[in-house]
PDB file of C-alpha atoms in Angstrom:
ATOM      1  CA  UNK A   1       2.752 -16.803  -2.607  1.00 44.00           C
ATOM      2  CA  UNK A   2       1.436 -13.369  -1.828  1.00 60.00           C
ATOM      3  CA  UNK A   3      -0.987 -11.589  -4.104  1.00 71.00           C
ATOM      4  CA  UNK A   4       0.436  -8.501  -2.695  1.00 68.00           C
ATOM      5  CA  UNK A   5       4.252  -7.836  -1.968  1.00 74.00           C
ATOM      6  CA  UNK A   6       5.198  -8.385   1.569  1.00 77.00           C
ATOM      7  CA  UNK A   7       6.773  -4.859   1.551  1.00 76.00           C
ATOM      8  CA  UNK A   8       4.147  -3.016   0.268  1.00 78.00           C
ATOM      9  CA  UNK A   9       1.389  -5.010   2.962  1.00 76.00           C
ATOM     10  CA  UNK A  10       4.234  -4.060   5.544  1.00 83.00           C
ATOM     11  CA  UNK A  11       4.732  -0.187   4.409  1.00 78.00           C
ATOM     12  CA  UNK A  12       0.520   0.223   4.387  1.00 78.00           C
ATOM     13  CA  UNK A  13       0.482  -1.550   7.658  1.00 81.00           C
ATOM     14  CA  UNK A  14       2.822   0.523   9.263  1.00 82.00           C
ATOM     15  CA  UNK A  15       1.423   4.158   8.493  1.00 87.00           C
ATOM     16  CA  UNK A  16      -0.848   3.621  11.431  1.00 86.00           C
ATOM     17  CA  UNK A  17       2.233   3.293  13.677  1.00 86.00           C
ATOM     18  CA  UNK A  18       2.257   6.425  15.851  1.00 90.00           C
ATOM     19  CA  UNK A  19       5.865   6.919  14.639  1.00 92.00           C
ATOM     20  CA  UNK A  20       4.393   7.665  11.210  1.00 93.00           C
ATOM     21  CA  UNK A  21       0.952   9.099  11.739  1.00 94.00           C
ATOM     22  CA  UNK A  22       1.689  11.699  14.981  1.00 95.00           C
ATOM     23  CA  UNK A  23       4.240  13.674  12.985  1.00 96.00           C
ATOM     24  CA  UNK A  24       1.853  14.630  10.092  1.00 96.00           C
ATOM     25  CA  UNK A  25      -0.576  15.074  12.465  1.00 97.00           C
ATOM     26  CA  UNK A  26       1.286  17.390  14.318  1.00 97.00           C
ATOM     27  CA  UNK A  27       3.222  19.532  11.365  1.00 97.00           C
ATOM     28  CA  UNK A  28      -0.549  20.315  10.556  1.00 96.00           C
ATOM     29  CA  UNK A  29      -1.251  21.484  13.406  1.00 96.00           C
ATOM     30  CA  UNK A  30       1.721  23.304  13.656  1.00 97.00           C
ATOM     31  CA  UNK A  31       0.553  25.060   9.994  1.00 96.00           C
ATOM     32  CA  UNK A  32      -2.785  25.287  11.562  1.00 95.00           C
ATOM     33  CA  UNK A  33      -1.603  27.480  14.278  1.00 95.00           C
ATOM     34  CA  UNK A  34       0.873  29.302  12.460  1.00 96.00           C
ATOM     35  CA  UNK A  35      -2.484  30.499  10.004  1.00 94.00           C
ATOM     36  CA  UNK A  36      -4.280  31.815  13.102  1.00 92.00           C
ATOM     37  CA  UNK A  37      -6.707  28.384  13.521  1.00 91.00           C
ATOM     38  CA  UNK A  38      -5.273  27.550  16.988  1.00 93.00           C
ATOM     39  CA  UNK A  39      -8.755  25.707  17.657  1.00 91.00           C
ATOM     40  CA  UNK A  40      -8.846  23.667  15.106  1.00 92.00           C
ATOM     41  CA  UNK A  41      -5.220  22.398  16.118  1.00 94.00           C
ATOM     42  CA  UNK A  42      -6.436  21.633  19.628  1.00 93.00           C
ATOM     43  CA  UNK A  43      -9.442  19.948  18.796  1.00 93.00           C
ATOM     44  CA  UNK A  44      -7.534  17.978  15.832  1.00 94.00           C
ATOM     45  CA  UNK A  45      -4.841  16.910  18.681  1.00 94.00           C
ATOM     46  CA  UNK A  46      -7.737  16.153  21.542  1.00 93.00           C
ATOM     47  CA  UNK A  47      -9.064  13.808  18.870  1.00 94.00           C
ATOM     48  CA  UNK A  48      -5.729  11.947  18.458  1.00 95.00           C
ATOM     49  CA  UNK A  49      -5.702  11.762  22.418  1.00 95.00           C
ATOM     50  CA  UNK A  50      -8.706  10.264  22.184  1.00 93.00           C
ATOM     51  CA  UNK A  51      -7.845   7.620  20.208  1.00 94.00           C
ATOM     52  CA  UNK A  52      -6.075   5.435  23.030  1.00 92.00           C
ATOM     53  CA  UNK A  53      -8.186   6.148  25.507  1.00 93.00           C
ATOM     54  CA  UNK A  54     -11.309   4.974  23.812  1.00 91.00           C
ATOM     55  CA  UNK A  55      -8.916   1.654  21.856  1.00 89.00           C
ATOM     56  CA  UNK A  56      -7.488   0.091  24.729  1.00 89.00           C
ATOM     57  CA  UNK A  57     -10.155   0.151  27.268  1.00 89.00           C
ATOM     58  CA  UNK A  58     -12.241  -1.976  24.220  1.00 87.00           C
ATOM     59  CA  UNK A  59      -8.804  -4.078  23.419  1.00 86.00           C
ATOM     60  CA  UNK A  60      -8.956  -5.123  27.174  1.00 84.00           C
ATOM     61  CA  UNK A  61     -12.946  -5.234  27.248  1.00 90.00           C
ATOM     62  CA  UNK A  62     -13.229  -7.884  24.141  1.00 85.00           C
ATOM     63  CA  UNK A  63      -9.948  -9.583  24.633  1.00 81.00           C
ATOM     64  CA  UNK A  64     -10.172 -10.799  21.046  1.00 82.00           C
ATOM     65  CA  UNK A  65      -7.114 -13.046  19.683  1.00 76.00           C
ATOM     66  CA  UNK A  66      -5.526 -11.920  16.448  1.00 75.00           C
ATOM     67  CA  UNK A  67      -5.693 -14.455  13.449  1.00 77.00           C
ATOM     68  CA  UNK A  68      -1.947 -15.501  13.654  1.00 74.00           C
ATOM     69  CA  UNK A  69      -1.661 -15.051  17.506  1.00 73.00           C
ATOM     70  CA  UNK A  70      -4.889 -17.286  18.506  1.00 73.00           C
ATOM     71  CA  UNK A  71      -3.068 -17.290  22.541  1.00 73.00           C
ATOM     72  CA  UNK A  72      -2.542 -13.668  22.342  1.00 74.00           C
ATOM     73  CA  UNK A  73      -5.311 -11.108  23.334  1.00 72.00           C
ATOM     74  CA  UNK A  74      -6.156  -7.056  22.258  1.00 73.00           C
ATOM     75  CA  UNK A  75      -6.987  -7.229  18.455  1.00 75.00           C
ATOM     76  CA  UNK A  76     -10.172  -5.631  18.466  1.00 85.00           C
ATOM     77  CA  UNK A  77     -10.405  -3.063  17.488  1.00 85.00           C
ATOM     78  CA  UNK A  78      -6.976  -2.207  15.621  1.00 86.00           C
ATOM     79  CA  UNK A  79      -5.060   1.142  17.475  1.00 87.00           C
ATOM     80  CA  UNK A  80      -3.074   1.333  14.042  1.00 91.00           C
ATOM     81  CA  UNK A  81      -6.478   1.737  11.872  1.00 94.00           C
ATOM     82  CA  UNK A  82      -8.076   4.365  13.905  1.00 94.00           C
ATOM     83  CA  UNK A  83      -4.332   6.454  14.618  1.00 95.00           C
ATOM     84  CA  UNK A  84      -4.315   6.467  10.894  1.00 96.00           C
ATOM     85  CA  UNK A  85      -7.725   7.708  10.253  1.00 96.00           C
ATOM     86  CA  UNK A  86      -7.231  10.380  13.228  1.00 96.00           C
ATOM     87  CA  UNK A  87      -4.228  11.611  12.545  1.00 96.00           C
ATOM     88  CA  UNK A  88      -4.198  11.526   8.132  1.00 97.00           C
ATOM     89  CA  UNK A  89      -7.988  12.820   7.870  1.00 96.00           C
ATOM     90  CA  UNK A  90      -7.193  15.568  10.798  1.00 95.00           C
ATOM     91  CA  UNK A  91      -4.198  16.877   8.904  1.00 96.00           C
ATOM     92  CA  UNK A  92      -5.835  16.922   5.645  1.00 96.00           C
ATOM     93  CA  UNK A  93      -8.810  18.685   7.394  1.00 93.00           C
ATOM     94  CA  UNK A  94      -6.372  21.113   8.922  1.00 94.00           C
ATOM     95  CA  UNK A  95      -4.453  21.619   5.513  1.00 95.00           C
ATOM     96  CA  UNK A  96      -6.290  21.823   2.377  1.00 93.00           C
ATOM     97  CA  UNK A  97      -9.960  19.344   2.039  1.00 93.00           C
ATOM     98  CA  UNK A  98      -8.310  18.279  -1.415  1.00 96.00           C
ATOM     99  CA  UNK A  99      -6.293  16.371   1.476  1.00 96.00           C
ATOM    100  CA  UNK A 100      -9.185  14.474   2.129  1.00 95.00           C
ATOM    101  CA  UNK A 101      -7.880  11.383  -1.247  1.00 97.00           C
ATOM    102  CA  UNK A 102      -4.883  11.169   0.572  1.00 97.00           C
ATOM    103  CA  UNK A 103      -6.196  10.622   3.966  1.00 96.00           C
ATOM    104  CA  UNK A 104      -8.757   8.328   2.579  1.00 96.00           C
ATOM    105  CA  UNK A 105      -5.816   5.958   0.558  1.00 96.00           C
ATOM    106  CA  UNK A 106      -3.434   6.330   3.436  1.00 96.00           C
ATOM    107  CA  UNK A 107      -6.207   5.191   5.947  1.00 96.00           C
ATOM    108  CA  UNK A 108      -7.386   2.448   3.475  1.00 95.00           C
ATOM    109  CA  UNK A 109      -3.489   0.999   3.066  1.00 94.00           C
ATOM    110  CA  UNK A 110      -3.179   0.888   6.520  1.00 93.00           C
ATOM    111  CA  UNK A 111      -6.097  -1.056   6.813  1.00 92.00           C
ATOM    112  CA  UNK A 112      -5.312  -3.323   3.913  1.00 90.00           C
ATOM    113  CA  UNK A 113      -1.582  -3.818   5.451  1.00 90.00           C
ATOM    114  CA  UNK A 114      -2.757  -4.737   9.120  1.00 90.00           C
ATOM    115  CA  UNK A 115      -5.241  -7.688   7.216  1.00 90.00           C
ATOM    116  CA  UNK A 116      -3.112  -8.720   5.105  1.00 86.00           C
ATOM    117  CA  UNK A 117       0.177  -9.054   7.001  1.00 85.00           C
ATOM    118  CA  UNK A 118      -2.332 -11.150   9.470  1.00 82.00           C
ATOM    119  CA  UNK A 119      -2.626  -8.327  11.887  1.00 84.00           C
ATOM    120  CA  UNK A 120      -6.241  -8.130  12.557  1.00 86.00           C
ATOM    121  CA  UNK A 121      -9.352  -9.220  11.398  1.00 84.00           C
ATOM    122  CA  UNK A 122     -11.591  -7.228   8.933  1.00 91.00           C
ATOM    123  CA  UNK A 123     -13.951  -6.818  11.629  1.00 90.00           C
ATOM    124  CA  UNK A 124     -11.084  -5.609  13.613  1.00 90.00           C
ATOM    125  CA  UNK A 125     -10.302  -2.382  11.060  1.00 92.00           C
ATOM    126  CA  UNK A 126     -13.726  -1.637  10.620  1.00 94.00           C
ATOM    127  CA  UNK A 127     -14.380  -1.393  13.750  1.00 91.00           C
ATOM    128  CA  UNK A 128     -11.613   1.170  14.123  1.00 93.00           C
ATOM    129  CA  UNK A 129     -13.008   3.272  11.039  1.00 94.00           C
ATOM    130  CA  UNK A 130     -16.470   3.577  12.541  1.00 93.00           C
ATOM    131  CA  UNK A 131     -14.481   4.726  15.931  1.00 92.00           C
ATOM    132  CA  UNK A 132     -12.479   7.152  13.770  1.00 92.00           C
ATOM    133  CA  UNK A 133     -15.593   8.738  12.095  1.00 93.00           C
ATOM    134  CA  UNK A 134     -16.774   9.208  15.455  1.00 90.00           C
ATOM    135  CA  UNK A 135     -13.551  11.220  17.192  1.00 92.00           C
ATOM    136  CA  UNK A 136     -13.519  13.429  13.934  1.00 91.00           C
ATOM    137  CA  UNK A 137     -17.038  13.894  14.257  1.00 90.00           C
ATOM    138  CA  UNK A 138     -16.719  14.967  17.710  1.00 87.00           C
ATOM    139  CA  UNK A 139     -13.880  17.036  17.111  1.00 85.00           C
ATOM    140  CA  UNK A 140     -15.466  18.514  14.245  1.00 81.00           C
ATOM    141  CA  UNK A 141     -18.873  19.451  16.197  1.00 77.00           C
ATOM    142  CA  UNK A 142     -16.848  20.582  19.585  1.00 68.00           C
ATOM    143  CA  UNK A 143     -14.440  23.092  17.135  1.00 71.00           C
ATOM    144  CA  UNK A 144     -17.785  24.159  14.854  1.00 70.00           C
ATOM    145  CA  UNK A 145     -19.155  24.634  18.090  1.00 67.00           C
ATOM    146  CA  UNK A 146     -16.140  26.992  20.404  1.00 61.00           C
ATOM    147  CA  UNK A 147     -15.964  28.682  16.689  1.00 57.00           C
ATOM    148  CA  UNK A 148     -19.298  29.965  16.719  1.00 45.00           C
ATOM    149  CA  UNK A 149     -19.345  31.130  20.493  1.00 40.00           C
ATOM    150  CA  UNK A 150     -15.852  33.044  20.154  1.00 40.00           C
ATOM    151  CA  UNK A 151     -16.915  35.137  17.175  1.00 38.00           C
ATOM    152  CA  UNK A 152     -20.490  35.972  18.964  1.00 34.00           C
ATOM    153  CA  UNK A 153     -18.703  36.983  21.971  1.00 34.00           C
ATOM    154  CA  UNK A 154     -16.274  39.442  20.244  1.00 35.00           C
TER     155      UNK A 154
END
C-alpha cells in the first residue's frame, strides 16, 4: 500500500516534464520582457538550455540504472529534478521573489514524485538540485553582471 497516493506521487513527478515546466518558464519570460527586463529573460532561458546540455552528457558519463529498471541506464542525475528547479525558481525570480515558496514546493514535489514513483534514486535528485543551484547561479552572476556594464555604458 502506498503511504502517498499514486496520483499525487505521479502529478509531483511530472511537473519536471518539459511539457509542464517550459511553459511557465517561458510566460515569465514573456512578462519579463514585456516589463522592459529583456536580460533577465535571456539569461533565465540560457539557463533552461543549459540544463540538457550539462544532464545528459553526465546521464551517459555515469550510466547509472534506475531502482525499478536495474538493465536500463541514464538515471543520474534526474533531467526532470533540475528542469523543475530551472524553469519554477527562474520564473518566480523573473515574477515576483514571493515566487520563490512556490518554486521551492513545486521543485521539492517533483523530487518527491520521481523517488517515490521509483524514478530515481535520492542521490539521483540531489544531484540535480546542486546542478540547478549552479545554472541559476550562473545565470544570476552573468545577468548581475551584463546589468551593471549596460547602465555604465549609457
Amino acid at each position: 500500500m502506498d503511504t502517498v497516493p499514486r496520483g499525487l506521487s505521479e502529478l509531483g513527478a511530472d511537473l519536471g516534464n518539459m511539457t509542464v515546466a517550459l511553459p511557465v518558464l517561458g510566460c515569465a519570460m514573456a512578462y519579463a520582457v514585456w516589463h522592459g527586463r529583456r536580460a533577465a529573460a535571456l539569461y533565465a532561458g540560457l539557463a533552461m538550455a543549459l540544463v540538457p546540455l550539462v544532464v545528459v552528457p553526465l546521464k551517459e558519463w555515469t550510466a547509472r540504472p534506475g531502482p525499478l529498471e536495474p538493465w536500463a541506464a541514464g538515471y543520474y542525475p534526474s533531467g526532470h529534478t533540475a528542469t523543475a528547479m530551472v524553469a519554477y525558481f527562474g520564473a518566480a525570480l523573473l515574477v515576483s521573489r514571493r515566487l520563490l515558496p512556490v518554486a521551492a514546493v513545486l521543485t521539492a514535489a517533483t523530487g518527491a514524485g520521481l523517488v517515490l514513483r521509483g524514478f530515481h534514486w535520492p542521490l539521483d535528485v540531489l544531484a540535480s538540485l546542486c546542478l540547478g543551484l549552479l545554472i541559476l547561479t550562473l545565470s544570476s552572476v552573468g545577468r548581475r553582471s551584463s546589468g551593471n556594464t549596460c547602465r555604465s555604458s549609457g
